[in-house]
CSV table of C-alpha atoms and ligand atoms in Angstrom, one decimal:
chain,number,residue,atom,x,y,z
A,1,UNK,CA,-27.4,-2.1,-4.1
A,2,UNK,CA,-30.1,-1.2,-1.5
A,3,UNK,CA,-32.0,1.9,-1.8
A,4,UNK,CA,-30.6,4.6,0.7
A,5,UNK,CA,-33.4,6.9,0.5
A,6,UNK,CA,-31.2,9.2,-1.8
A,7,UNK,CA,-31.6,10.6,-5.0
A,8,UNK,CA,-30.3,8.9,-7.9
A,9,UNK,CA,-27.1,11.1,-8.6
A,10,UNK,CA,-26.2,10.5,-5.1
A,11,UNK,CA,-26.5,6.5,-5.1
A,12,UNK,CA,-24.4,6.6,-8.4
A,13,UNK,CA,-21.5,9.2,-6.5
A,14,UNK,CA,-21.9,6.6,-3.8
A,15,UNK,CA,-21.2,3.2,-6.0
A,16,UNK,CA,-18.3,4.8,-7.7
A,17,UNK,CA,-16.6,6.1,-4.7
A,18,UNK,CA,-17.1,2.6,-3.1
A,19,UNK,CA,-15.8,0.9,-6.0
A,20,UNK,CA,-12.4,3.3,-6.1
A,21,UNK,CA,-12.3,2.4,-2.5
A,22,UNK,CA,-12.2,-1.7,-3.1
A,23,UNK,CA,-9.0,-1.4,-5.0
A,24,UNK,CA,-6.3,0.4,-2.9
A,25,UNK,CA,-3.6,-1.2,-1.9
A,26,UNK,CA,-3.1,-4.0,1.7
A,27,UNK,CA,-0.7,-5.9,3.3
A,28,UNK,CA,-0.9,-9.2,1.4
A,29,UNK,CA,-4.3,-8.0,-0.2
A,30,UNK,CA,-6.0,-8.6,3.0
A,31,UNK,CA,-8.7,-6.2,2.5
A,32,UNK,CA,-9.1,-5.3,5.7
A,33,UNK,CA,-12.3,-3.3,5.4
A,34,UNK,CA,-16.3,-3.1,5.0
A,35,UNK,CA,-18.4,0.0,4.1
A,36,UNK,CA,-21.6,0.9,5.0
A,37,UNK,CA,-23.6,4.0,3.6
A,38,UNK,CA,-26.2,5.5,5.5
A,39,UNK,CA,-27.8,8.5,4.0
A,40,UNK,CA,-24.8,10.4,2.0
A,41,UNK,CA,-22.3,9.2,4.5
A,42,UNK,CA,-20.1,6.0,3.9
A,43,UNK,CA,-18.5,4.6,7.4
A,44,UNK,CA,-15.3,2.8,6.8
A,45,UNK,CA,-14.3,-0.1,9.2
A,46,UNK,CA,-11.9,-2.3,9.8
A,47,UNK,CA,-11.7,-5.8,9.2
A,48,UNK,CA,-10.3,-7.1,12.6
A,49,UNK,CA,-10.6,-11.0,11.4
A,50,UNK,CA,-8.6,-10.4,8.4
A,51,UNK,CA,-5.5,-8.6,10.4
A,52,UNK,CA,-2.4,-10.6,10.6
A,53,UNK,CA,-2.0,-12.2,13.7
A,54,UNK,CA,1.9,-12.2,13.9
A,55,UNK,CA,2.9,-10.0,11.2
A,56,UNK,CA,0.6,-7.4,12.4
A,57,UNK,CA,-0.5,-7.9,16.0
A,58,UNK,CA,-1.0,-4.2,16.7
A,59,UNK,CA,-3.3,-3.4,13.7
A,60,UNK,CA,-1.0,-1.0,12.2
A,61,UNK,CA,-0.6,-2.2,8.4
A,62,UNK,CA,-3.9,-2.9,8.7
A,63,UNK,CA,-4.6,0.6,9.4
A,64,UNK,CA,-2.4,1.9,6.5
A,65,UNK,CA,-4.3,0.2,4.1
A,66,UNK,CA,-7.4,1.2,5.6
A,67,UNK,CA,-5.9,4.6,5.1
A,68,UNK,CA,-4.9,4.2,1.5
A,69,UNK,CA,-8.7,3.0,0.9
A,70,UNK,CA,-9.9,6.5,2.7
A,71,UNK,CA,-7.5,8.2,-0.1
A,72,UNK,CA,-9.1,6.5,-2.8
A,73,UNK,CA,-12.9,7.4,-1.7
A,74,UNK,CA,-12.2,11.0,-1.6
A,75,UNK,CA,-10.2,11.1,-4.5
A,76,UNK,CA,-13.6,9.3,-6.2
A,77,UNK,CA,-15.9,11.6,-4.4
A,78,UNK,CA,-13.8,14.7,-5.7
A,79,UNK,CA,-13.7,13.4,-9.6
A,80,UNK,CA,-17.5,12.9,-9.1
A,81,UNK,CA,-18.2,16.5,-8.5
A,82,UNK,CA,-18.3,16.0,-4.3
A,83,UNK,CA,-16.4,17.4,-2.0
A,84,UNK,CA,-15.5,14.8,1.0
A,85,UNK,CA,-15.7,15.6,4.6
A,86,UNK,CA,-13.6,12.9,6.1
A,87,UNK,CA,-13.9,12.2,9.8
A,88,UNK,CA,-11.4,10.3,10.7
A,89,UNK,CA,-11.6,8.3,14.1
A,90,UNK,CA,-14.9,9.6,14.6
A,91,UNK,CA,-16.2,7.5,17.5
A,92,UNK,CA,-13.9,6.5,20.4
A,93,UNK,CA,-16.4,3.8,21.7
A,94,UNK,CA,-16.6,2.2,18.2
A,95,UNK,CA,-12.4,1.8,17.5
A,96,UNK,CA,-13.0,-0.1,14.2
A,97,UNK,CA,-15.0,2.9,12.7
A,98,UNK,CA,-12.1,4.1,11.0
A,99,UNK,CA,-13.5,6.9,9.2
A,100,UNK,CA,-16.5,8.2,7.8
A,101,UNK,CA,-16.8,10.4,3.9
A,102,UNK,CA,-19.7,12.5,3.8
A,103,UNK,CA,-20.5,13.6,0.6
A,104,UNK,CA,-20.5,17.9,0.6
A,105,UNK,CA,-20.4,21.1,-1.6
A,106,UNK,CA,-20.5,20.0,-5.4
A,107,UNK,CA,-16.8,20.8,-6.7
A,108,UNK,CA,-15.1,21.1,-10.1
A,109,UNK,CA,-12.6,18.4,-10.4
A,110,UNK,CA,-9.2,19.9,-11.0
A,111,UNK,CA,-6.0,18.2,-12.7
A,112,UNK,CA,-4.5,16.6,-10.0
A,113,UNK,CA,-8.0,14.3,-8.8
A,114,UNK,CA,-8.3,13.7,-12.2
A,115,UNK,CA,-4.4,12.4,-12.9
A,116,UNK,CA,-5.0,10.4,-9.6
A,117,UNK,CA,-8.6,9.3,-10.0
A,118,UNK,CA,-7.5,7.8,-13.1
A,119,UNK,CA,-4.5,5.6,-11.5
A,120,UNK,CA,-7.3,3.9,-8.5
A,121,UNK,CA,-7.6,0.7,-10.6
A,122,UNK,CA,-4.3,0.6,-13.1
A,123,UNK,CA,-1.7,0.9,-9.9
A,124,UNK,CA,-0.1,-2.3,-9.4
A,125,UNK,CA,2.5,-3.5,-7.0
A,126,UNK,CA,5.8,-4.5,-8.5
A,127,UNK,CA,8.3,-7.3,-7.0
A,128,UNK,CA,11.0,-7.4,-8.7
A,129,UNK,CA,14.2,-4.9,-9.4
A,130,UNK,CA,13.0,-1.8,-12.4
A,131,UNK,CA,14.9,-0.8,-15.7
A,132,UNK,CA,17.7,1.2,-16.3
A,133,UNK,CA,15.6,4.5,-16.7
A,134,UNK,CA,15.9,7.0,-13.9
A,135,UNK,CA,12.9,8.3,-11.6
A,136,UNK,CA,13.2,12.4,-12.7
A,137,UNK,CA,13.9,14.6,-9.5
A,138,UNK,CA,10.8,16.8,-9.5
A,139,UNK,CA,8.7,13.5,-9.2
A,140,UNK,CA,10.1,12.8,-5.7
A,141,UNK,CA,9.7,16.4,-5.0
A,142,UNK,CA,6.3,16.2,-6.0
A,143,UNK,CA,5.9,12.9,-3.7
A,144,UNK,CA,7.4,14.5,-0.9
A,145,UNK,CA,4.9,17.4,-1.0
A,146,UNK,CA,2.0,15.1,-1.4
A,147,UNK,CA,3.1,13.2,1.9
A,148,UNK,CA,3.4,16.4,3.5
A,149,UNK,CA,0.0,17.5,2.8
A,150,UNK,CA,-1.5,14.4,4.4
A,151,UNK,CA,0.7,14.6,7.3
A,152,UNK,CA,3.3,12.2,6.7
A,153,UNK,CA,7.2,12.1,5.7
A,154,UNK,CA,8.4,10.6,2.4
A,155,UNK,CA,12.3,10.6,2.4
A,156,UNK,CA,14.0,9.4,-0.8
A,157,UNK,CA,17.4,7.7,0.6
A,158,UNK,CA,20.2,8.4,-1.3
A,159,UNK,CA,22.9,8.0,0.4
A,160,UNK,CA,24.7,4.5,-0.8
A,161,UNK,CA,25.6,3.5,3.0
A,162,UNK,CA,21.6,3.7,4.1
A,163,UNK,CA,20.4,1.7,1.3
A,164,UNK,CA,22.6,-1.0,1.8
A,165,UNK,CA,21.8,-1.0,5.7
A,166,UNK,CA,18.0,-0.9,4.5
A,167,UNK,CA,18.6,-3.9,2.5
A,168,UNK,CA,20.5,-5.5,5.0
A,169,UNK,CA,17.6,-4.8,7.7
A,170,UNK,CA,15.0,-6.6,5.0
A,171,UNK,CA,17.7,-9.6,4.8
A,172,UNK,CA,17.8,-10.3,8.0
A,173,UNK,CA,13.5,-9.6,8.8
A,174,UNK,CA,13.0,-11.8,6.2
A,175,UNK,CA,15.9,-14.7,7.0
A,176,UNK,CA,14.1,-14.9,10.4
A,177,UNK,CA,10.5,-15.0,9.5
A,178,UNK,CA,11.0,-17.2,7.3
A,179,UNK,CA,12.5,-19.5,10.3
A,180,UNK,CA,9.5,-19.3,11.8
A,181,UNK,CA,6.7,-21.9,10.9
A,182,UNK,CA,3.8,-20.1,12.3
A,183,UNK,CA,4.5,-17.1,10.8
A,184,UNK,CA,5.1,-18.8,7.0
A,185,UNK,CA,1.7,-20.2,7.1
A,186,UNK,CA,0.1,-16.8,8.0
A,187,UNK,CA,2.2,-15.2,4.8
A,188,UNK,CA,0.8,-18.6,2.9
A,189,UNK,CA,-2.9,-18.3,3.6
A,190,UNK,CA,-2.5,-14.9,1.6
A,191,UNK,CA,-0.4,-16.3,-1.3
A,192,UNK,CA,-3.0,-17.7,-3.7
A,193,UNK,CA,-1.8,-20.3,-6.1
A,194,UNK,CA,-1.8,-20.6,-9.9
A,195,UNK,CA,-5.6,-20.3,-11.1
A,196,UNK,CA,-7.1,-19.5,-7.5
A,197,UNK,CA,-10.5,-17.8,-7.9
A,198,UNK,CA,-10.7,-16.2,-4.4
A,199,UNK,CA,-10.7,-12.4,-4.4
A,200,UNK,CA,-8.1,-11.7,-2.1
A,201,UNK,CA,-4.4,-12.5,-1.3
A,202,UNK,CA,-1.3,-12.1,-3.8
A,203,UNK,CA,-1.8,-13.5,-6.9
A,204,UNK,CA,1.0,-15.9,-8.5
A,205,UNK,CA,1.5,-13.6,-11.4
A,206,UNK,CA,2.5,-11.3,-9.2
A,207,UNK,CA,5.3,-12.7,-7.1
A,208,UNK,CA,8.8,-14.1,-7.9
A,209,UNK,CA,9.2,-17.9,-8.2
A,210,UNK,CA,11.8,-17.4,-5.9
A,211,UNK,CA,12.4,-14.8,-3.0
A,212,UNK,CA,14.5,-13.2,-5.2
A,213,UNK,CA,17.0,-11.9,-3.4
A,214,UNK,CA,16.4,-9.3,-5.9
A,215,UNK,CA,20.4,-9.2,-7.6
A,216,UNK,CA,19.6,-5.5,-8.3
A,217,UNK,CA,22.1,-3.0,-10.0
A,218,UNK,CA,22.0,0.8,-9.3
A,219,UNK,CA,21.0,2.7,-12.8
A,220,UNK,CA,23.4,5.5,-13.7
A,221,UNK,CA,22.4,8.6,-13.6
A,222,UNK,CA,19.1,7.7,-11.5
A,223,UNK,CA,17.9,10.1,-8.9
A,224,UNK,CA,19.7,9.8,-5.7
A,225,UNK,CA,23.1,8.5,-6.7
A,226,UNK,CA,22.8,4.5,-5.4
A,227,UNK,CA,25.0,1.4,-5.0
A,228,UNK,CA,23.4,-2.1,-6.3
A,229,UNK,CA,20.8,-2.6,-3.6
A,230,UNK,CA,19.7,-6.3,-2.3
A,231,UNK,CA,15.6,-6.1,-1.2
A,232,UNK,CA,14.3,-9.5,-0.2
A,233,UNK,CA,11.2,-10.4,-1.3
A,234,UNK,CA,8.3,-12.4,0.8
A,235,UNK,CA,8.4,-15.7,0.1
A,236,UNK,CA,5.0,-16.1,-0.9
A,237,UNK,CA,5.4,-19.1,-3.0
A,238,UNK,CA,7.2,-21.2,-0.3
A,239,UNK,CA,8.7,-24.4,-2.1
A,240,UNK,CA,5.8,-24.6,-4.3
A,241,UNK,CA,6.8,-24.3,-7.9
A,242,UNK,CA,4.4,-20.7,-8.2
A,243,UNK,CA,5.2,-17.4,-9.3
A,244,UNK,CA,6.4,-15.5,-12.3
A,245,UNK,CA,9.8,-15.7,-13.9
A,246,UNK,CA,11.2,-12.3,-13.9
A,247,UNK,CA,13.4,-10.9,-16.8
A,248,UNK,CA,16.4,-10.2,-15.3
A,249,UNK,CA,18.0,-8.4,-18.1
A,250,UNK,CA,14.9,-5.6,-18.1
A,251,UNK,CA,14.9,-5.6,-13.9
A,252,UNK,CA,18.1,-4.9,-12.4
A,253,UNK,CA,17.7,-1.6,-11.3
A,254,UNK,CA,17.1,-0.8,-7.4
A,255,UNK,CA,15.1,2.6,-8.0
A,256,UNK,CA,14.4,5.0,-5.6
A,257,UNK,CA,14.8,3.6,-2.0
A,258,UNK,CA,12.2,5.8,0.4
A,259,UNK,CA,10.8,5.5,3.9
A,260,UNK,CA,7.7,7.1,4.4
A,261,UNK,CA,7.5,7.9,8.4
A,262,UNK,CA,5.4,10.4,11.0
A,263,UNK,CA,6.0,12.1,14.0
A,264,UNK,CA,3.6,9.5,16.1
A,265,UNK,CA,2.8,6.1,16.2
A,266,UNK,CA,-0.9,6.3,17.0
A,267,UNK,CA,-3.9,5.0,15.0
A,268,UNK,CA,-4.3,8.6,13.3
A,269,UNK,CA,-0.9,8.5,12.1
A,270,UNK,CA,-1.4,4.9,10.6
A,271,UNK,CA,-4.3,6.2,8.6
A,272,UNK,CA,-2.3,9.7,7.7
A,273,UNK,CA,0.7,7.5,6.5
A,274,UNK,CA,-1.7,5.4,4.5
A,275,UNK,CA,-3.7,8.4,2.6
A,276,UNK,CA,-0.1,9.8,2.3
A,277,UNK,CA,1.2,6.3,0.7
A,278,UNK,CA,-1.4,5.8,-1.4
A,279,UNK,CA,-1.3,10.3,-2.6
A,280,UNK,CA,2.5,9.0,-3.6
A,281,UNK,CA,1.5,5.9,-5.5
A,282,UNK,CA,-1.0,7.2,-7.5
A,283,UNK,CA,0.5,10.2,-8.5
A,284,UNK,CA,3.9,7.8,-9.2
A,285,UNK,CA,1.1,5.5,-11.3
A,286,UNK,CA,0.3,8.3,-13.4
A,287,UNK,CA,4.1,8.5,-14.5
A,288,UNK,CA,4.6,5.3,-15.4
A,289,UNK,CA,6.5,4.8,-11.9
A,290,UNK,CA,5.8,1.3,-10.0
A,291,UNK,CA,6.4,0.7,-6.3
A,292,UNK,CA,7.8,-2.2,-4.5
A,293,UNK,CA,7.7,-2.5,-0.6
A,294,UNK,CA,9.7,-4.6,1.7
A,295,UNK,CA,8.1,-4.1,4.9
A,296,UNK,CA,9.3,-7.1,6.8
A,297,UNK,CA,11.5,-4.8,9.1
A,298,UNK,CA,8.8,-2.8,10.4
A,299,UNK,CA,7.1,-6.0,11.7
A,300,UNK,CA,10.4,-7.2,13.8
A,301,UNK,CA,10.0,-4.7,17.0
A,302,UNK,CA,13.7,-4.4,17.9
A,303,UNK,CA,14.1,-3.5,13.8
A,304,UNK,CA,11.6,-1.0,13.9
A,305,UNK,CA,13.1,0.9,16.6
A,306,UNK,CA,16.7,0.5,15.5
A,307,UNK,CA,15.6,2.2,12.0
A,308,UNK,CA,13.5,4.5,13.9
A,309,UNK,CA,16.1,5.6,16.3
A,310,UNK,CA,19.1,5.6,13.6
A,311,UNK,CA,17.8,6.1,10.3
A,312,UNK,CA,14.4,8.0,10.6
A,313,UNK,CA,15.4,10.5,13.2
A,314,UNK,CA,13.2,9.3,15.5
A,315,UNK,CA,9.8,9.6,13.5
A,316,UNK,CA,8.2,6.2,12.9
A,317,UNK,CA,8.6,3.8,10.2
A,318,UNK,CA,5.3,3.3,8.3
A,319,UNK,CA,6.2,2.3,4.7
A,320,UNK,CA,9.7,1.1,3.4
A,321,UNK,CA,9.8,1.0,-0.8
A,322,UNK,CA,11.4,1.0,-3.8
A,323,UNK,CA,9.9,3.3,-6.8
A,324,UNK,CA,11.0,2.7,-10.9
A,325,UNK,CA,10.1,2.0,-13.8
A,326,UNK,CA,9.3,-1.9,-14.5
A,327,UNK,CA,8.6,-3.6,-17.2
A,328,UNK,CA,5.9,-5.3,-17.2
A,329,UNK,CA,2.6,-5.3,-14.6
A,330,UNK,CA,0.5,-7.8,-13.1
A,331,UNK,CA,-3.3,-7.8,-12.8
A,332,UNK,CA,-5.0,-7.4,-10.0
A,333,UNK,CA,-7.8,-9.1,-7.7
A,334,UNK,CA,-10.3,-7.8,-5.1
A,335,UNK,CA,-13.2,-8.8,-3.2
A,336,UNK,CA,-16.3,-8.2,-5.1
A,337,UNK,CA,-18.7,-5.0,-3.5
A,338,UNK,CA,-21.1,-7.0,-2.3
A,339,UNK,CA,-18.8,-8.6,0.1
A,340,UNK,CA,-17.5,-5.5,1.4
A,341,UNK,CA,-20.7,-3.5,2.3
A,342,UNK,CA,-22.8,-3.5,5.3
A,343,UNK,CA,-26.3,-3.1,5.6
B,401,LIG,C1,0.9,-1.8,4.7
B,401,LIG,C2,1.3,-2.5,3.4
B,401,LIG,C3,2.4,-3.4,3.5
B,401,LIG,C4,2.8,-4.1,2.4
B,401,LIG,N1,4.0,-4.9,2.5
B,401,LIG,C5,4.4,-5.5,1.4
B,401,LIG,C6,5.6,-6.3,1.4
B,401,LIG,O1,6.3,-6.4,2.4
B,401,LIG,N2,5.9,-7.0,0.3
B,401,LIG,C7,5.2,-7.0,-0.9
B,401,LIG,O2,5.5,-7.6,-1.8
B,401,LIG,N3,4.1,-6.2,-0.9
B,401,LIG,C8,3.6,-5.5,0.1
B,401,LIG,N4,2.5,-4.7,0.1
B,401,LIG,C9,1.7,-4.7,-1.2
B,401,LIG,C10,0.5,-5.6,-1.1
B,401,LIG,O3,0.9,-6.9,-1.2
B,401,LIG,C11,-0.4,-5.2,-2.3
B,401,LIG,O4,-0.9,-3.9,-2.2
B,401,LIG,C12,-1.6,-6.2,-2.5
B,401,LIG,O5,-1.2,-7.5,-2.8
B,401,LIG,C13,-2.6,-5.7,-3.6
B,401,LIG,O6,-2.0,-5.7,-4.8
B,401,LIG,P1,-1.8,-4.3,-5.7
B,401,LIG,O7,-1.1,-3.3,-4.8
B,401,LIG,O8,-1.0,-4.8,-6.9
B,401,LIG,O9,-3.2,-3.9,-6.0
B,401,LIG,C14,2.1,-4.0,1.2
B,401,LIG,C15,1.0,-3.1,1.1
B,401,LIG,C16,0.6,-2.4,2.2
B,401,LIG,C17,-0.6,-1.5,2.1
């Protein structure tokens, strides 16, 4: 890495914060993002060539995963003894400078970075239904607070009527993307097949053979009370023979449905609802809770607005997931460091 004209400590604090950074979570593990240090500041950008043209025209899944990298660099600067000072949308001539994390005050890390920092790389996504064991109540209390505190909503939804109109709102996203060519290539050019080496898009271990139309049973006893829940799936393999089998008999469970929404729809509240997400799923990590996300909905305008308008009280849509306890995990890929740092 290039000298920075910083002590050694510093550069170290630096690499390790950058490296937490690298593996939050995207839409389609686009990495939308470079980094570039100057002194003890690291600028976050975004990535505007790798935003989906179609699925994403207004940047703002981009900007959530943006958001859930900022979470992880100031959950690594914490754990490293340094407090951040996060600007975020510092510059209003430079709109892809997303953020900058200035390294402050040395600090004690306390429980909760450490529980978190701890989850950065192990998190995985998870695309398929969970097991029978319930999600225990004073988790999604505990996810709910941790939403709050980075300014966004995270609403478990228990009620049996929403989750089936939830599921039926993916069904039908899903049903018409995938009637539309131009938008099945621009899912494909992030699926990577079988024994791809490229450091970005969603591995084939890590997506059904099939879109399952997940044929997922309600666990009893699970926190909130749920009917069997469909979720479609991308279909990231489309007609090619990729993709993991999934073990039907461990995976039938629907979890715990949950929007996670904010009062605005601006940039701001993109990156708040993605530090918020990715507070949630680390947190969840560290209990051996998976998450699942079927965002197709919130890419289909007149969708967005219908949930908006009838299921989220008006606040915005940002994230809508399942959360449980899965079997088993994939692995993971990212872009090496060197890709993802400016001079
Ligand atoms: C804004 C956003 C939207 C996402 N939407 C979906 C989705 O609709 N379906 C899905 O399977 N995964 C979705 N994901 C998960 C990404 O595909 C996943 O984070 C990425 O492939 C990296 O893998 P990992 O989370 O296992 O590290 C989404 C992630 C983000 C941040």
């Amino acid at each position: 890495m290039a000298i920075r004209g910083l002590t050694w400590e510093n550069d170290m604090t630096i690499d390790i914060a950058l490296e937490a950074a690298r593996w939050a979570p995207s839409v389609h593990n686009t990495q939308p993002w470079t980094f570039a240090v100057t002194g003890q500041e690291i600028a976050v950008r975004a990535s505007t060539d790798r935003k989906l043209a179609l699925e994403d025209p207004g940047g703002r899944e981009m900007l959530i995963s943006c958001g859930a990298a900022v979470f992880n660099l100031r959950t690594a600067l914490r754990q490293a003894g340094r407090e951040p000072i996060v600007r975020i949308l510092p510059d209003p001539d430079r709109p892809s400078l997303l953020a900058t994390v200035r390294l402050g005050e040395a600090v004690e890390p306390d429980e909760h970075t450490s529980m978190l920092a701890g989850q950065i790389e192990v998190r995985r996504t998870h695309r398929a239904g969970f097991t029978e064991t319930p999600v225990p109540e004073r988790l999604v209390a505990q996810w709910q607070r941790e939403a709050a505190t980075e300014g966004a909503t995270f609403t478990p939804v228990g009620a049996p009527a929403a989750v089936r109109a939830l599921a039926a709102l993916t069904e039908a996203a899903q049903a018409v993307q995938s009637q539309d060519w131009p938008f099945t290539l621009e899912v494909m050019r992030w699926a990577r097949p079988p024994g791809s080496t490229r450091g970005d898009g969603v591995p084939a271990d890590s997506y059904p053979k099939r879109p399952a139309d997940a044929d997922l049973e309600q666990p009893t006893g699970a926190y909130p009370e749920q009917p069997s829940g469909e979720f479609a799936q991308r279909d990231f393999a489309h007609q090619h023979p990729w993709g993991t089998d999934t073990d039907q008999s461990m995976s039938r469970a629907t979890g715990v449905v949950a929007l996670l929404t904010t009062r605005e729809d601006t940039r701001e509240a993109w990156l708040a609802a993605g530090q918020a997400l990715q507070h949630v799923l680390l947190h969840a990590s560290a209990h051996g809770v998976s998450a699942a996300f079927h965002t197709q909905a919130l890419e289909e305008p007149h969708l967005r607005d219908f949930l908006r308008q009838r299921m989220c009280a008006g606040a915005y849509p940002q994230m809508l997931m399942r959360l449980g306890i899965a079997a088993d995990e994939s692995h993971g890929v990212r872009r090496p460091l060197t890709d993802l740092t400016d001079p």
